[in-house]
Coordinates of C-alpha atoms and ligand atoms in Angstrom, one line a residue:
X1370 CA -14.5 16.9 -4.1
X1371 CA -15.8 16.0 -6.9
X1372 CA -13.1 15.6 -9.7
X1373 CA -14.5 15.5 -13.5
X1374 CA -13.2 15.7 -17.2
X1375 CA -14.6 16.1 -20.7
X1376 CA -14.6 12.5 -20.0
X1377 CA -14.0 9.8 -17.2
X1378 CA -12.4 6.6 -18.3
X1379 CA -13.4 3.8 -15.1
X1380 CA -12.1 0.9 -17.2
X1381 CA -14.3 -1.1 -15.8
X1382 CA -17.0 0.3 -17.6
X1383 CA -17.8 2.6 -21.0
X1384 CA -16.3 6.1 -20.8
X1385 CA -18.2 8.4 -19.3
X1386 CA -18.9 12.0 -21.0
X1387 CA -18.7 14.7 -18.5
X1388 CA -18.0 12.1 -16.1
X1389 CA -16.7 12.3 -12.9
X1390 CA -15.5 10.9 -9.8
X1391 CA -16.5 12.0 -5.7
X1392 CA -13.2 11.6 -3.6
X1393 CA -13.8 11.2 0.1
X1394 CA -10.1 11.4 1.7
X1395 CA -8.4 8.3 0.7
X1396 CA -11.2 6.5 -1.3
X1397 CA -13.4 6.8 -4.1
X1398 CA -17.2 7.5 -2.9
X1399 CA -19.1 7.8 -6.1
X1400 CA -18.4 7.8 -10.2
X1401 CA -20.7 8.9 -12.8
X1402 CA -21.9 12.1 -14.9
X1403 CA -20.6 15.4 -13.6
X1404 CA -24.5 16.3 -13.2
X1405 CA -25.6 13.9 -11.1
X1406 CA -22.7 14.2 -8.9
X1407 CA -22.9 17.5 -8.1
X1408 CA -27.1 17.2 -7.3
X1409 CA -26.4 14.3 -4.7
X1410 CA -23.3 16.3 -3.4
X1411 CA -24.1 20.0 -3.9
X1412 CA -21.7 21.1 -1.2
X1413 CA -18.7 19.5 -2.7
X1414 CA -15.7 21.3 -4.0
X1415 CA -15.8 20.6 -7.9
X1416 CA -12.6 20.4 -9.8
X1417 CA -13.7 20.1 -13.2
X1418 CA -10.9 19.2 -15.7
X1419 CA -11.9 21.1 -19.0
X1420 CA -10.1 19.9 -22.0
X1421 CA -9.0 16.9 -20.1
X1422 CA -10.0 13.3 -20.0
X1423 CA -9.8 11.8 -16.2
X1424 CA -8.5 8.5 -15.9
X1425 CA -6.3 5.9 -12.7
X1426 CA -3.5 6.9 -12.4
X1427 CA -1.1 4.6 -15.0
X1428 CA 0.5 1.5 -13.6
X1429 CA 4.2 1.1 -15.0
X1430 CA 4.5 -3.1 -14.1
X1431 CA 8.6 -3.4 -14.5
X1432 CA 11.0 -0.3 -13.4
X1433 CA 14.1 0.1 -11.5
X1434 CA 13.4 3.3 -10.5
X1435 CA 16.8 2.9 -8.1
X1436 CA 18.7 2.8 -11.4
X1437 CA 17.0 5.8 -12.7
X1438 CA 20.5 8.1 -12.1
X1439 CA 22.2 5.9 -15.1
X1440 CA 20.0 7.8 -18.0
X1441 CA 21.3 8.2 -21.0
X1442 CA 24.9 6.5 -19.6
X1443 CA 24.8 4.1 -22.3
X1444 CA 23.4 4.1 -25.6
X1445 CA 21.0 1.6 -27.2
X1446 CA 23.0 -1.2 -28.3
X1447 CA 23.7 -5.1 -28.1
X1448 CA 21.9 -6.6 -24.7
X1449 CA 25.1 -8.7 -23.6
X1450 CA 28.0 -5.8 -24.2
X1451 CA 25.2 -3.8 -22.3
X1452 CA 24.6 -6.0 -19.2
X1453 CA 28.6 -6.1 -19.2
X1454 CA 28.7 -2.5 -18.9
X1455 CA 26.1 -1.8 -16.4
X1456 CA 27.3 -3.8 -13.9
X1457 CA 30.4 -1.5 -12.9
X1458 CA 28.3 2.0 -12.3
X1459 CA 25.6 0.0 -10.4
X1460 CA 28.5 -1.5 -8.4
X1461 CA 29.9 1.4 -7.3
X1462 CA 26.5 3.1 -6.2
X1463 CA 25.4 3.3 -2.3
X1464 CA 21.9 2.5 -1.1
X1465 CA 21.7 6.6 -0.6
X1466 CA 22.8 6.8 -4.4
X1467 CA 20.0 4.2 -4.5
X1468 CA 17.6 6.1 -2.3
X1469 CA 17.9 9.1 -4.5
X1470 CA 17.3 7.7 -7.7
X1471 CA 14.6 6.4 -6.8
X1472 CA 13.0 9.6 -5.9
X1473 CA 14.1 11.1 -8.8
X1474 CA 12.6 8.2 -10.5
X1475 CA 8.9 8.5 -8.8
X1476 CA 8.8 12.0 -9.7
X1477 CA 9.4 10.5 -13.2
X1478 CA 6.5 8.5 -12.7
X1479 CA 4.0 10.7 -11.4
X1480 CA 5.1 13.4 -14.3
X1481 CA 4.0 10.6 -16.6
X1482 CA 0.6 10.1 -15.1
X1483 CA 1.9 6.6 -13.4
X1484 CA 1.1 5.9 -9.6
X1485 CA 1.7 2.7 -8.9
X1486 CA 4.6 0.5 -10.1
X1487 CA 6.4 -3.2 -10.6
X1488 CA 10.1 -2.0 -9.2
X1489 CA 13.2 -3.7 -8.8
X1490 CA 14.7 -2.9 -5.7
X1491 CA 17.8 -3.9 -3.5
X1492 CA 16.6 -2.7 -0.2
X1493 CA 13.9 -0.6 1.4
X1494 CA 15.0 2.6 -0.4
X1495 CA 13.1 2.5 -3.5
X1496 CA 9.9 2.0 -1.8
X1497 CA 9.9 4.6 0.6
X1498 CA 11.2 7.0 -1.6
X1499 CA 8.7 6.3 -3.9
X1500 CA 6.0 6.4 -1.4
X1501 CA 7.1 9.5 -0.1
X1502 CA 6.5 11.2 -3.7
X1503 CA 3.0 9.2 -3.8
X1504 CA 3.6 6.2 -6.2
X1505 CA 3.2 2.9 -4.9
X1506 CA 3.1 -0.7 -6.2
X1507 CA 4.9 -3.6 -5.7
X1508 CA 8.6 -3.8 -4.8
X1509 CA 10.8 -6.8 -5.7
X1510 CA 13.9 -7.4 -3.6
X1511 CA 16.9 -8.8 -5.9
X1512 CA 18.7 -11.8 -5.1
X1513 CA 21.3 -13.1 -7.7
X1514 CA 24.7 -15.1 -8.0
X1515 CA 24.1 -16.1 -4.5
X1516 CA 23.4 -20.5 -3.2
X1517 CA 19.4 -21.1 -2.3
X1518 CA 20.8 -21.7 1.0
X1519 CA 22.3 -18.0 1.6
X1520 CA 18.9 -16.7 0.4
X1521 CA 17.1 -15.9 4.0
X1522 CA 20.4 -14.4 5.1
X1523 CA 20.7 -12.2 2.0
X1524 CA 16.8 -11.1 2.4
X1525 CA 17.6 -10.5 6.1
X1526 CA 20.8 -8.3 5.1
X1527 CA 18.4 -6.0 2.5
X1528 CA 15.6 -5.7 5.6
X1529 CA 13.4 -7.6 3.5
X1530 CA 10.2 -7.4 5.6
X1531 CA 10.0 -11.1 7.7
X1532 CA 6.3 -11.2 6.9
X1533 CA 4.3 -9.6 5.0
X1534 CA 2.0 -7.0 7.7
X1535 CA 5.7 -5.1 7.2
X1536 CA 5.3 -4.4 3.6
X1537 CA 1.8 -3.9 3.6
X1538 CA -1.1 -1.3 2.1
X1539 CA -0.2 0.4 -1.0
X1540 CA 3.4 -0.5 -0.7
X1541 CA 3.8 -4.0 -1.4
X1542 CA 7.3 -6.7 -1.3
X1543 CA 8.1 -9.3 -3.4
X1544 CA 11.1 -11.0 -4.5
X1545 CA 13.1 -11.3 -7.6
X1546 CA 15.8 -14.0 -8.9
X1547 CA 16.7 -11.7 -11.1
X1548 CA 17.0 -13.9 -14.3
X1549 CA 17.4 -18.0 -15.1
X1550 CA 21.2 -16.8 -16.2
X1551 CA 22.1 -15.3 -12.8
X1552 CA 20.4 -17.5 -10.8
X1553 CA 20.3 -20.9 -10.5
X1554 CA 17.5 -23.5 -10.2
X1555 CA 18.0 -23.6 -6.3
X1556 CA 17.9 -20.3 -5.9
X1557 CA 14.8 -19.8 -8.4
X1558 CA 12.9 -22.3 -6.4
X1559 CA 14.0 -21.2 -3.5
X1560 CA 13.1 -17.4 -3.9
X1561 CA 9.9 -18.6 -5.1
X1562 CA 8.5 -20.8 -2.8
X1563 CA 9.8 -18.0 0.3
X1564 CA 7.4 -15.7 -2.0
X1565 CA 4.8 -18.2 -2.0
X1566 CA 4.8 -19.7 1.6
X1567 CA 4.5 -15.4 3.2
X1568 CA 2.2 -14.0 0.5
X1569 CA 5.0 -12.2 -1.4
X1570 CA 4.9 -11.3 -5.4
X1571 CA 7.7 -13.2 -7.2
X1572 CA 8.6 -11.9 -11.0
X1573 CA 11.3 -12.6 -12.9
X1574 CA 13.0 -11.1 -16.5
X1575 CA 12.1 -14.1 -18.7
X1576 CA 12.7 -14.6 -21.9
X1577 CA 14.4 -11.2 -22.8
X1578 CA 17.2 -12.0 -25.5
X1579 CA 18.3 -13.9 -28.4
X1580 CA 21.5 -14.7 -26.5
X1581 CA 19.3 -15.8 -23.2
X1582 CA 17.5 -18.2 -25.1
X1583 CA 20.6 -19.5 -27.2
X1584 CA 21.9 -20.1 -23.2
X1585 CA 19.5 -21.9 -22.2
X1586 CA 18.5 -24.5 -25.6
X1587 CA 22.4 -24.9 -25.7
X1588 CA 24.5 -23.5 -23.1
X1589 CA 26.3 -21.4 -25.9
X1590 CA 26.6 -17.9 -26.4
X1591 CA 27.4 -14.5 -24.8
X1592 CA 25.6 -14.8 -21.4
X1593 CA 26.9 -18.4 -21.1
X1594 CA 29.9 -17.3 -18.5
X1595 CA 27.9 -14.7 -16.7
X1596 CA 25.5 -18.2 -15.9
X1597 CA 29.4 -20.1 -15.2
X1598 CA 30.1 -17.5 -13.0
X1599 CA 26.8 -16.5 -11.5
X1600 CA 24.3 -19.0 -11.8
X1601 CA 25.2 -22.1 -9.5
X1602 CA 24.1 -25.1 -10.5
X1603 CA 22.8 -24.2 -14.1
X1604 CA 22.3 -26.4 -17.2
X1605 CA 21.0 -26.3 -19.9
X1606 CA 17.8 -27.5 -20.0
X1607 CA 17.2 -27.5 -23.7
X1608 CA 14.2 -25.4 -23.8
X1609 CA 12.7 -22.2 -23.5
X1610 CA 13.0 -19.8 -20.1
X1611 CA 8.9 -20.2 -19.5
X1612 CA 9.1 -24.0 -19.6
X1613 CA 12.2 -24.1 -18.1
X1614 CA 10.2 -22.5 -15.0
X1615 CA 7.6 -24.4 -15.4
X1616 CA 9.7 -27.7 -15.3
X1617 CA 11.8 -26.2 -12.1
X1618 CA 8.5 -25.5 -10.5
X1619 CA 8.7 -21.5 -10.4
X1620 CA 6.0 -21.0 -12.9
X1621 CA 2.4 -20.8 -10.9
X1622 CA 1.4 -17.1 -10.0
X1623 CA 4.7 -16.1 -11.2
X1624 CA 4.9 -12.3 -13.5
X1625 CA 7.1 -12.7 -16.7
X1626 CA 8.8 -9.8 -17.5
X1627 CA 9.7 -9.6 -21.2
X1628 CA 8.8 -12.7 -22.9
X1629 CA 10.0 -11.4 -26.3
X1630 CA 11.5 -15.2 -27.2
X1631 CA 9.0 -17.2 -26.3
X1632 CA 8.7 -21.1 -28.0
X1633 CA 6.4 -23.0 -28.7
X1634 CA 3.3 -23.6 -26.4
X1635 CA 5.2 -21.2 -23.8
X1636 CA 2.3 -18.3 -24.5
X1637 CA -0.5 -21.5 -23.6
X1638 CA 1.9 -22.2 -20.4
X1639 CA 1.7 -19.1 -19.6
X1640 CA -2.0 -18.7 -19.4
X1641 CA -2.5 -21.6 -17.6
X1642 CA 0.1 -21.1 -14.9
X1643 CA 1.4 -17.6 -14.7
X1644 CA 0.0 -14.6 -13.2
X1645 CA 0.7 -12.7 -16.1
X1646 CA 3.3 -11.0 -18.1
X1647 CA 4.9 -7.6 -18.5
X1648 CA 5.7 -6.0 -21.7
X1649 CA 8.5 -3.6 -22.4
X1650 CA 9.0 -3.2 -25.8
X1651 CA 10.4 0.3 -25.6
X1652 CA 13.2 -1.2 -23.7
X1653 CA 13.5 -4.7 -25.8
X1654 CA 14.3 -2.1 -29.1
X1655 CA 17.1 0.0 -26.7
X1656 CA 19.1 -3.3 -26.1
X1657 CA 18.2 -4.8 -29.9
X1658 CA 16.4 -7.7 -28.7
X1659 CA 13.1 -7.9 -31.0
X1660 CA 9.3 -7.2 -30.4
X1661 CA 7.4 -8.8 -27.8
X1662 CA 5.0 -11.7 -29.0
X1663 CA 2.0 -9.7 -28.4
X1664 CA -0.3 -11.2 -30.8
X1665 CA 1.0 -14.8 -30.0
X1666 CA 0.3 -13.8 -26.0
X1667 CA -3.1 -12.5 -26.8
X1668 CA -4.4 -15.0 -28.7
X1669 CA -3.1 -17.2 -26.2
X1670 CA -5.2 -15.4 -23.0
X1671 CA -3.0 -14.5 -21.3
X1672 CA -2.7 -11.2 -18.8
X1673 CA -0.6 -8.6 -19.7
X1674 CA 0.7 -5.1 -18.2
X1675 CA 3.0 -2.4 -19.7
X1676 CA 6.9 -1.6 -18.0
X1677 CA 9.4 0.8 -19.3
X1678 CA 12.3 -1.3 -17.7
X1679 CA 15.0 0.9 -16.4
X1680 CA 15.8 4.5 -18.0
X1681 CA 19.6 2.4 -18.4
X1682 CA 18.0 0.9 -20.8
X1683 CA 14.5 3.3 -22.4
X1684 CA 14.8 7.2 -22.4
X1685 CA 11.7 8.4 -20.3
X1686 CA 9.1 6.3 -18.3
X1687 CA 6.5 7.4 -20.6
X1688 CA 3.9 4.2 -20.4
X1689 CA 1.8 6.2 -23.3
X1690 CA 5.1 5.7 -25.5
X1691 CA 4.7 1.6 -24.5
X1692 CA 1.7 0.9 -25.0
X1693 CA 1.9 2.6 -28.3
X1694 CA 4.7 0.8 -29.1
X1695 CA 2.8 -2.6 -28.0
X1696 CA -0.2 -1.6 -31.1
X1697 CA 2.0 -1.0 -33.6
X1698 CA 3.7 -4.9 -32.6
X1699 CA -0.4 -5.8 -32.6
X1700 CA -2.5 -3.9 -34.2
X1701 CA -6.0 -5.6 -33.6
X1702 CA -4.8 -5.2 -30.1
X1703 CA -7.1 -2.2 -29.9
X1704 CA -7.6 0.6 -27.7
X1705 CA -10.1 -0.5 -25.1
X1706 CA -7.5 -3.1 -24.6
X1707 CA -4.1 -0.9 -24.7
X1708 CA -6.2 1.0 -21.7
X1709 CA -6.5 -1.8 -19.7
X1710 CA -3.1 -3.0 -20.1
X1711 CA -2.0 0.6 -19.0
X1712 CA -4.6 0.2 -16.3
X1713 CA -6.5 -2.3 -14.8
X1714 CA -4.9 -5.4 -16.3
X1715 CA -1.8 -4.3 -15.2
X1716 CA -2.8 -3.3 -11.4
X1717 CA -3.8 -7.2 -12.3
X1718 CA -0.7 -9.0 -13.2
X1719 CA 0.5 -7.0 -10.2
X1720 CA -1.9 -7.8 -7.8
X1721 CA -3.4 -5.0 -6.6
X1722 CA -6.5 -4.9 -8.1
X1723 CA -8.5 -4.7 -5.5
X1724 CA -7.1 -0.8 -4.7
X1725 CA -6.0 0.4 -7.7
X1726 CA -6.6 0.4 -11.9
X1727 CA -9.8 1.1 -12.4
X1728 CA -12.1 3.8 -10.9
X1729 CA -15.0 2.3 -8.8
X1730 CA -16.5 3.4 -5.3
X1731 CA -14.5 1.8 -2.5
X1732 CA -10.9 1.9 -4.9
X1733 CA -8.1 4.2 -4.0
X1734 CA -8.0 7.4 -5.2
X1735 CA -5.2 7.9 -7.9
X1736 CA -6.8 9.3 -10.8
X1737 CA -4.2 11.7 -13.3
X1738 CA -5.9 14.2 -16.0
X1739 CA -4.5 14.1 -19.4
X1740 CA -5.3 17.3 -21.9
X1741 CA -6.2 16.0 -25.2
X1742 CA -8.1 17.5 -27.8
X1743 CA -11.8 17.0 -28.2
X1744 CA -13.3 13.7 -28.9
X1745 CA -15.9 11.1 -30.1
X1746 CA -13.5 8.3 -28.9
X1747 CA -11.4 8.6 -25.8
X1748 CA -10.1 5.5 -25.4
X1749 CA -8.6 5.5 -28.7
X1750 CA -7.3 9.1 -28.1
X1751 CA -6.2 8.3 -24.5
X1752 CA -3.7 6.0 -26.7
X1753 CA -3.0 7.7 -29.3
X1754 CA -2.0 11.5 -28.4
X1755 CA -1.2 10.9 -24.6
X1756 CA 1.9 12.4 -23.2
X1757 CA 3.4 12.7 -20.1
X1758 CA 3.1 16.8 -21.1
X1759 CA -0.3 16.0 -21.5
X1760 CA -0.9 15.4 -17.8
X1761 CA -2.3 17.7 -16.2
X1762 CA -3.2 16.8 -12.8
X1763 CA -2.3 14.0 -10.2
X1764 CA -4.0 12.2 -7.5
X1765 CA -2.7 9.7 -5.3
X1766 CA -4.4 8.4 -2.2
X1767 CA -6.8 11.4 -2.4
X1768 CA -3.7 13.8 -2.1
X1769 CA -2.4 15.9 -4.6
X1770 CA 0.8 15.5 -6.2
X1771 CA 0.3 17.6 -9.7
X1772 CA -1.9 20.4 -10.3
X1773 CA -2.3 22.5 -13.6
X1774 CA 0.2 20.7 -14.8
X1775 CA 3.1 21.8 -11.7
X1776 CA 4.5 19.3 -8.8
X1777 CA 2.5 20.3 -5.9
X1778 CA 5.7 20.0 -4.2
X1779 CA 9.2 21.2 -4.5
X1780 CA 11.4 18.5 -6.9
X1781 CA 14.8 20.4 -7.0
X1782 CA 16.6 18.9 -4.1
X1783 CA 15.6 15.6 -5.6
X1784 CA 16.9 16.5 -9.2
X1785 CA 20.1 18.1 -7.6
X1786 CA 21.1 14.4 -5.8
X1787 CA 20.1 12.3 -8.7
X1788 CA 22.2 15.0 -10.8
X1789 CA 25.1 14.0 -8.3
X1790 CA 23.9 10.1 -8.5
X1791 CA 24.4 10.5 -12.5
X1792 CA 27.9 12.1 -12.0
X1793 CA 29.0 9.3 -9.9
X1794 CA 27.8 6.7 -11.8
X1795 CA 29.3 8.2 -15.3
X1796 CA 32.8 8.3 -13.5
X1797 CA 32.5 4.6 -12.0
X1798 CA 31.5 3.5 -16.2
X1799 CA 34.7 5.6 -17.5
X1800 CA 37.5 3.6 -14.7
X1801 CA 35.5 0.3 -15.8
X1802 CA 36.2 1.2 -20.0
Ligands
ZN1486 ZN1 14.3 -5.2 -15.6

């Protein structure tokens, strides 16, 4: 089939007016103008998305789909209080609950034009639920509060694949030791070494809050007790989180999530060693954590992706809104870079750019159409005016997931199961308050 729009944003090259992609099976086989492609492939069915810009499926590089049922449970507020309160409802949920929440989160991803995620998972239920709906990406098993010696057993108890082959294709696996205040240095290093040894991706929440910066600088502040309880062997290094990761040998090829409170020189360390950063500006605002250091990261040449973080600290899984927030923080970023960050650069940070993130022959057919007013500046319009409500079509792996603004599969059961988990989480929160 040929899939065309008013504009095509291949991302790897200039936008194409009346551009189109040809899809055969699950792959893109050709990219060009609608006129050229329909002449070359005269028997192909043409899906012409008039009034729409066609783009790669968006990348939401930091989510917690298993927590999607916690939407609206805690209002915006201070980070340390939020993280203390959220623990109760999370601990009340079972793996079946996480599966139901993740299915709903994946549905919300598709509705927002997202086909690739970097997701923090507690077991195989989130990647399975996401794959069922058509969302792929990298799923990071979260470990925290254990000793380094307990890592292999903990991973195996949560069905982490023993070798990368067991978690390949469009669903890749990774490991994340959560944060420097919930995982001690030996655990972070052990998780990092395990990931490196078997070729798994490695991510960590880093430099998210002022409370974290205070803890690392001098061992003080509202996260001190959490660190004493969970981060076995932690001693305040007197540096920022990024330099701390470098000191313990866990920065090379790492994905650093948040990077709001960077110390001098840390952006350069990220540029030199890390795979990239995932910025979550709306979640940072929700939790009063400040704004990510976008212009400093850009100036240092750091690779960037965008994430929404979980629906427990954000209103929506809307990557368009994150991109607008990013551009508001750093107006010099520009729409072309913002679109890259939403797509190809995001895929590079997750390590899936060989298959996703741009519209090129040979890549997976993961693409969306978004209704936008007629424009001569499709990149600018995509960032400034793109919304989940404007997403008209979603194709992932060559399969239609949304057609003309409607999901291509039944969603009522997914929504009902999520509502059940949401009620359970609300009850658990009441019980601890
Ligand atoms: Zn997070």
